[in-house]
Short mmCIF file of C-alpha atoms in Angstrom, two decimals:
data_model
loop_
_atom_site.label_atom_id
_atom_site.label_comp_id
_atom_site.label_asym_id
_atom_site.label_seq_id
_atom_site.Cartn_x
_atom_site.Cartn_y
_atom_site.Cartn_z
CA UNK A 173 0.00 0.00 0.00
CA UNK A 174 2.66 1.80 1.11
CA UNK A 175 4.56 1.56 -3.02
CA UNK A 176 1.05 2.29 -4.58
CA UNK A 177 0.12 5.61 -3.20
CA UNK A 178 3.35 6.95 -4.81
CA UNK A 179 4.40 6.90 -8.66
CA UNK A 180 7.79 5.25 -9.06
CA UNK A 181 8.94 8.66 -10.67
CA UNK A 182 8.67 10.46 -7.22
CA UNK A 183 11.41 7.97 -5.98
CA UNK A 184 13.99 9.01 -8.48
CA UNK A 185 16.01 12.07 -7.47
CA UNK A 186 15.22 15.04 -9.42
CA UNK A 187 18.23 15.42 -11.23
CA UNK A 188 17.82 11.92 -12.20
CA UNK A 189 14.30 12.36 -13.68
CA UNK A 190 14.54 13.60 -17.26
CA UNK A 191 17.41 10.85 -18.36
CA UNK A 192 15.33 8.54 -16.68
CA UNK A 193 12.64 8.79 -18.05
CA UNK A 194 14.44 8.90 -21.83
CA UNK A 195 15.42 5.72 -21.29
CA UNK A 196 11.98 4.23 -20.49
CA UNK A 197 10.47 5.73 -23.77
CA UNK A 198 13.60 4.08 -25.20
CA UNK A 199 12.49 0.88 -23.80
CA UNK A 200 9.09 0.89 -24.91
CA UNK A 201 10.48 1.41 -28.67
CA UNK A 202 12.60 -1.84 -28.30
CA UNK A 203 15.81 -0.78 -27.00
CA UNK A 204 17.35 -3.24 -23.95
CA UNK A 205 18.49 -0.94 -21.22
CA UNK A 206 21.88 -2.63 -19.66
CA UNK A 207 23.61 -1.36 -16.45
CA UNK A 208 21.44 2.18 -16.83
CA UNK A 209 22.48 4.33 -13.22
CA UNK A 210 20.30 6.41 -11.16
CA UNK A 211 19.53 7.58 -7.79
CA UNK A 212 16.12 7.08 -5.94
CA UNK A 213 15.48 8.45 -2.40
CA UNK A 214 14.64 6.64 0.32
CA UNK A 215 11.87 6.58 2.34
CA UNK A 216 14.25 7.86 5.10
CA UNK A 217 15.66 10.63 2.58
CA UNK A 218 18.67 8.74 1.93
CA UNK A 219 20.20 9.07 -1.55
CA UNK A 220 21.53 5.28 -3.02
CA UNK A 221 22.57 4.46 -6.33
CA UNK A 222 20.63 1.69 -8.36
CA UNK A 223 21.92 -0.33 -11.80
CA UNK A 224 19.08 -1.59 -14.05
CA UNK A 225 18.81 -4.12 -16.46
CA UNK A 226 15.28 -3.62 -18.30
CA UNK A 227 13.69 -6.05 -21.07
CA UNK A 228 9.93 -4.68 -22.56
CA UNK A 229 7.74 -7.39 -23.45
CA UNK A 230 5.45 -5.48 -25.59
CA UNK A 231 2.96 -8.65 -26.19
CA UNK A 232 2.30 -9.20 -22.20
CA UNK A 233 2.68 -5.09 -22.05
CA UNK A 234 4.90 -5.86 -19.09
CA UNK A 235 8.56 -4.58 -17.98
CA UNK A 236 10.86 -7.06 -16.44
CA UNK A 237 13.15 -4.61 -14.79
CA UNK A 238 16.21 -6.02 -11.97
CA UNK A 239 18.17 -3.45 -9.95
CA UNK A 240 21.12 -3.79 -7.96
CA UNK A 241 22.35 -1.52 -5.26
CA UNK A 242 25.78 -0.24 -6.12
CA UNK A 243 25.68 2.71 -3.83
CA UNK A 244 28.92 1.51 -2.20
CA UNK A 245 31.50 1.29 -5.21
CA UNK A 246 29.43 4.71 -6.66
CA UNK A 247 30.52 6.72 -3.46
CA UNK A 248 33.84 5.15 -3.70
CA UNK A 249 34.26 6.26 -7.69
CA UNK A 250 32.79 9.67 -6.82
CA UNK A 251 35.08 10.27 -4.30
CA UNK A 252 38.26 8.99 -6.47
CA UNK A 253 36.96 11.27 -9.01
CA UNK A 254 36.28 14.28 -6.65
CA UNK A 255 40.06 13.33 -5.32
CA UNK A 256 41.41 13.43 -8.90
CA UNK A 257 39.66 16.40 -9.99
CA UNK A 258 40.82 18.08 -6.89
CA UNK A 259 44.70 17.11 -7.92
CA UNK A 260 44.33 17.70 -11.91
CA UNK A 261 42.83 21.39 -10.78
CA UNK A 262 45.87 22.22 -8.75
CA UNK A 263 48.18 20.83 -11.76
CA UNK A 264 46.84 23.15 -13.86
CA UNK A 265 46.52 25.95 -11.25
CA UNK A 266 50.73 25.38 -11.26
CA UNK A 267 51.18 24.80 -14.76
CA UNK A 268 49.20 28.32 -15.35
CA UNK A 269 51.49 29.73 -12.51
CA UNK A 270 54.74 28.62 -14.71
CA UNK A 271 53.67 30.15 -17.62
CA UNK A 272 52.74 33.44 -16.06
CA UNK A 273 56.16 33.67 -14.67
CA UNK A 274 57.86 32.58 -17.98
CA UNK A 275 56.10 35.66 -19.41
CA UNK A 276 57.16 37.74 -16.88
CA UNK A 277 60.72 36.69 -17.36
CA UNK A 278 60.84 36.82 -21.40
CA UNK A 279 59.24 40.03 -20.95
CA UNK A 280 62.07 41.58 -18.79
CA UNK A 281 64.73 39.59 -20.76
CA UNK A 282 63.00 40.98 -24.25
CA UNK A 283 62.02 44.43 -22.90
CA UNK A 284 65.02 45.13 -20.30
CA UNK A 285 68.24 43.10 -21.67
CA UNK A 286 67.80 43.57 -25.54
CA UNK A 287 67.01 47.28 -25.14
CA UNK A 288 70.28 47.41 -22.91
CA UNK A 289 72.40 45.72 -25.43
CA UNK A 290 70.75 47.82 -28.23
CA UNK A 291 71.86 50.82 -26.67
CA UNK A 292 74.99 49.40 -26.06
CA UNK A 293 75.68 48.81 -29.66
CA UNK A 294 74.23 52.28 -31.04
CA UNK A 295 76.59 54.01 -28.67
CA UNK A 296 79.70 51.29 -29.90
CA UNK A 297 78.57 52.76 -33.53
CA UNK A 298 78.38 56.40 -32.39
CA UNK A 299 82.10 56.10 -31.81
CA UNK A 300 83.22 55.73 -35.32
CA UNK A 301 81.21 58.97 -36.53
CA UNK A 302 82.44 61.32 -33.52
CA UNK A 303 86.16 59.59 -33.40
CA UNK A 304 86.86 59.47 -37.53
CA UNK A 305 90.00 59.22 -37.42
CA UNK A 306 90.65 56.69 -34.75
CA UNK A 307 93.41 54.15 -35.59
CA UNK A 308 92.51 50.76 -37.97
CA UNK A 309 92.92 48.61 -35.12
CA UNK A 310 90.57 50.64 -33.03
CA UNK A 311 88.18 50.90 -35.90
CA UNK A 312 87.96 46.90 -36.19
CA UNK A 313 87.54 46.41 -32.29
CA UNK A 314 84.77 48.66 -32.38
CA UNK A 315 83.01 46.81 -35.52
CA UNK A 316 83.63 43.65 -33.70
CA UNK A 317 82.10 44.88 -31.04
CA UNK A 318 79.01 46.29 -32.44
CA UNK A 319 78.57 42.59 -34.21
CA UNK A 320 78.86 41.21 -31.24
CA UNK A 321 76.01 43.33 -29.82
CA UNK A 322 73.90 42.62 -32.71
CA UNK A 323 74.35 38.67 -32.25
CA UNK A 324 73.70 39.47 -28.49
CA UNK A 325 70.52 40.91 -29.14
CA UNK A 326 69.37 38.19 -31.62
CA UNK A 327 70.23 35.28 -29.03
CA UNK A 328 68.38 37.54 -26.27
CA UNK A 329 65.23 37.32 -28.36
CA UNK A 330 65.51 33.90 -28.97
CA UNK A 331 65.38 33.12 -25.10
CA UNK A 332 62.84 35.14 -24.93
CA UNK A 333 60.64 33.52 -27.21
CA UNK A 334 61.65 29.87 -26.07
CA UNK A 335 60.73 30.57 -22.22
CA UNK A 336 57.36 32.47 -23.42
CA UNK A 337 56.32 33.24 -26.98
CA UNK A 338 54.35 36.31 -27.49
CA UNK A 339 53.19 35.66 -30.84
CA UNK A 340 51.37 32.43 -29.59
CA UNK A 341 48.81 34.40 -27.49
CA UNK A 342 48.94 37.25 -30.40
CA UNK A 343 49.02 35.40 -33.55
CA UNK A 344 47.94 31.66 -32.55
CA UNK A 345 49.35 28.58 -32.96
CA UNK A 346 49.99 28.15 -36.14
CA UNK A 347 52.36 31.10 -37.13
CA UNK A 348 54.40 30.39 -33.83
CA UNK A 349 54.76 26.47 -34.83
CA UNK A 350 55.85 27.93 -38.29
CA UNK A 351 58.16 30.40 -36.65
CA UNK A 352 59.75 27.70 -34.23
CA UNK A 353 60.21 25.26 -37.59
CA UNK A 354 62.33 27.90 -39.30
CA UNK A 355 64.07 28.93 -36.07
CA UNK A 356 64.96 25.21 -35.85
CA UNK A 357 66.49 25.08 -39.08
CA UNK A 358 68.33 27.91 -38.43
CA UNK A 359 70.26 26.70 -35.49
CA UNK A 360 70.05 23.19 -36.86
CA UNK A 361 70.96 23.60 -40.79
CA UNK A 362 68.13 20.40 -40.53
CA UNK A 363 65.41 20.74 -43.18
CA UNK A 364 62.05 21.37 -41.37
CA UNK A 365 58.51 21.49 -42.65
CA UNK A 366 55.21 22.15 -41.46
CA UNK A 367 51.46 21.94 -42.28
CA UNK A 368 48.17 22.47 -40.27
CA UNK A 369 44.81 21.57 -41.58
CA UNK A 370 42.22 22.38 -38.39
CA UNK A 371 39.79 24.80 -37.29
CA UNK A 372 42.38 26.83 -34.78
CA UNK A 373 39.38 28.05 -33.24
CA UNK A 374 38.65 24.79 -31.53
CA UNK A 375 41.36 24.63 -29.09
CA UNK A 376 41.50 26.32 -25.71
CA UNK A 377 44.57 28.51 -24.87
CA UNK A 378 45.93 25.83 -22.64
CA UNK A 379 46.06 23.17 -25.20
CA UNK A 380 47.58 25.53 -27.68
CA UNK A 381 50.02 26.36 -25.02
CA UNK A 382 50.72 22.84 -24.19
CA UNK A 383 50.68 21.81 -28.03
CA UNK A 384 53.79 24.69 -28.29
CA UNK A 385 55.81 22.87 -25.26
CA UNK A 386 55.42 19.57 -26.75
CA UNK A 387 56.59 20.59 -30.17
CA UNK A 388 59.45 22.51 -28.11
CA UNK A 389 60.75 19.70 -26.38
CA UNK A 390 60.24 17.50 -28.93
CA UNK A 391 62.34 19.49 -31.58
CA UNK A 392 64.68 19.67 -28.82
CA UNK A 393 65.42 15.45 -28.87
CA UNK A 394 66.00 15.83 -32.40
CA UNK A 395 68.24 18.48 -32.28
CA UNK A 396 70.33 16.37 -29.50
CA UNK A 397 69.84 12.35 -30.28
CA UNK A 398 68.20 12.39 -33.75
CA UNK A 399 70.85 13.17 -36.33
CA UNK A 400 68.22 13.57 -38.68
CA UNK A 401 68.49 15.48 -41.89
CA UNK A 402 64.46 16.31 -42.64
CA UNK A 403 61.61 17.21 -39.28
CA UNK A 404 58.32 17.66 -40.04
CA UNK A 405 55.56 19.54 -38.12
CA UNK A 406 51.81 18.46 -38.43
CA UNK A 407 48.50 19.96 -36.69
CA UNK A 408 45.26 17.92 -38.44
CA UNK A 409 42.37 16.99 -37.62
CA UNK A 410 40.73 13.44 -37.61
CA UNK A 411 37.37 12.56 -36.71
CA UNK A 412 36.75 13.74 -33.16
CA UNK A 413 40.66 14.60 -32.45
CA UNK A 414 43.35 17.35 -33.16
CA UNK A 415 46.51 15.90 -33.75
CA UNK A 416 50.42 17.44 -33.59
CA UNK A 417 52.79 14.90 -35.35
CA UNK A 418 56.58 16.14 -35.01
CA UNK A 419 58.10 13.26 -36.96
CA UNK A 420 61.94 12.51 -38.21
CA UNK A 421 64.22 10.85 -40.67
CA UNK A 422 66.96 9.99 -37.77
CA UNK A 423 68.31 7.24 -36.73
CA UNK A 424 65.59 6.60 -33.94
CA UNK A 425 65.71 4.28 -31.43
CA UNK A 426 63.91 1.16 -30.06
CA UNK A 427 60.29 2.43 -28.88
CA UNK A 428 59.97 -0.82 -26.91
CA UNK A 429 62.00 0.09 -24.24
CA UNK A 430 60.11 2.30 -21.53
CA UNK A 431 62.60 5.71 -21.30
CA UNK A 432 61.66 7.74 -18.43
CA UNK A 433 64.15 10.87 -19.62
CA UNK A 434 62.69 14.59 -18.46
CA UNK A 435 61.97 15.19 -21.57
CA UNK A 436 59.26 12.62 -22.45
CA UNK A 437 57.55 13.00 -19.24
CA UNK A 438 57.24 16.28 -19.51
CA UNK A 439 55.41 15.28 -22.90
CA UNK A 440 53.13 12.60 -21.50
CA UNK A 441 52.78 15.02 -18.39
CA UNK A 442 51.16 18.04 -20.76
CA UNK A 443 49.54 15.63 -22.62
CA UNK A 444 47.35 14.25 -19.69
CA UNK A 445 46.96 17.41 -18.50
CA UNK A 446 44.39 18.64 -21.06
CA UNK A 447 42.85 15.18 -21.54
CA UNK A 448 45.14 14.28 -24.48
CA UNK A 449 47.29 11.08 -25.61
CA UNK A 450 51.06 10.92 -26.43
CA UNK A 451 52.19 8.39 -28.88
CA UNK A 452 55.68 7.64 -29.53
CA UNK A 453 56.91 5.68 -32.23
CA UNK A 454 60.26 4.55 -33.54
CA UNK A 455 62.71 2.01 -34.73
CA UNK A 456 66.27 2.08 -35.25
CA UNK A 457 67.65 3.93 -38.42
CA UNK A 458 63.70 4.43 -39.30
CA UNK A 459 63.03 8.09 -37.92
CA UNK A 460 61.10 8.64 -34.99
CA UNK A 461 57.34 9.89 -34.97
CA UNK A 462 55.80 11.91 -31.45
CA UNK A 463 52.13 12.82 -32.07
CA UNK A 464 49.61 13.80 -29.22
CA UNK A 465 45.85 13.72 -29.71
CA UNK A 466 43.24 15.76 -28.40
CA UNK A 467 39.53 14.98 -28.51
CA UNK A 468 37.08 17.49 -29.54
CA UNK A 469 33.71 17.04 -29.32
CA UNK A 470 32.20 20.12 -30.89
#
């Protein structure tokens, strides 16, 4: 009596109603339900957790519906999740912290050193108009000098834009991976390529930032173990994900072996950090491939 002066429906917790009830029209138009999850609330007020396995027979009009209390292991997964949300938010609060400071210093290294050193070298050039005739040797010591100034200022801007790059946040992504690939063949004299075809758009400013540090250090292994002659930088999309591909002609090395180097756990690290997947593949004297995934699901 007590069952049959109240509707099942004011037993399932409010939140719970809507899907609930989705999956009972679903029912009724042939569809099994299997290990569906909901919460109902006890007579006492108590919330627990119920799994259903539902079969219609649509001849007898009749439900044959079996639930089994799971409120146990669900408190126990919420709270793991709660705990790991918890951790992953203060991961992120430090990562953010990092990169706010690596502005900071590329700012005062880009802003305060290189406008130092440019000073220094205009006044190193001044000489040589207000001295003219200052002796040969003199002459070349101050040219030297000014050069070296010049090559100061270049390598001062290129720390700068390895701790932060301000074209990321003012271009996007794409220019900056183009600007690192020719930077790299620059120091390198190693061929590198790159091509992007994905809506930009689509990713957050932490997974472009991350997508830039994995590129970065990945470049980085090439420059010091690969010996390869050709690098190519990818950003594409496929299906539901947006992948980076930095991949090499070197001599590569056997992917089988778990390595554990800062390097590629500071890849993997990003990588989980914004819900992606790292994927490193290689052989020996075949190149080496690193490509991290991100799904997207608008």
């Amino acid at each position: 009596e007590e069952l049959y002066s109240r509707p099942i429906e004011a037993f399932i917790h409010e939140q719970d109603r809507l899907r609930t009830g989705q999956k009972h029209r679903n029912l009724l138009n042939g569809q099994a339900m299997h290990n569906f999850q909901n919460r109902y609330i006890t007579k006492g007020g108590d919330t627990i957790w119920l799994e259903w396995t539902s079969i219609y027979f649509p001849e007898k009009e009749m439900m044959l519906e079996l639930a089994r209390n799971i409120t146990p292991q669900k408190i126990s997964a919420l709270a793991t999740e709660a705990q790991y949300n918890k951790y992953k938010s203060l991961a992120t609060h430090f990562k953010n912290s990092m990169e706010k400071d690596r502005k900071y210093l590329a700012y005062e290294l880009h802003e305060e050193l290189a406008q130092l050193a440019a000073g220094m070298k205009m006044e190193i050039e001044t000489i040589s108009f207000l001295v003219p005739d200052l002796p040969e040797l003199a002459k070349n010591k101050l040219t030297h000098a000014a050069n070296t100034a010049k090559l100061l200022i270049k390598t001062i801007q290129r720390l700068a834009f390895s701790i932060s790059p301000a074209m990321l946040g003012q271009f996007g992504l794409d220019p900056t991976l183009q600007w690192l690939c020719r930077e790299f063949t620059i120091l390198t004299g190693q061929n590198c390529g790159y091509s992007s075809s994905y809506d930009e758009a689509s990713l957050s400013e932490e997974e472009k930032t991350d997508f830039f540090r994995i590129c970065q250090e990945a470049l980085a292994n090439v420059m010091a173990h690969a010996h390869a002659s050709h690098t190519h930088i990818s950003v594409s999309k496929t299906g539901k994900e947006i992948i980076l591909c930095i991949k090499d002609d070197g001599i590569g090395f056997d992917s089988e072996r778990e390595y554990t180097g800062a390097g590629i756990v500071n890849m993997r690290e990003r990588a989980a950090s914004i819900g992606g997947r790292l994927e490193i593949k290689s052989n020996n004297q075949e190149g080496t491939s690193v490509c991290v995934s991100v799904k997207k699901y608008s």
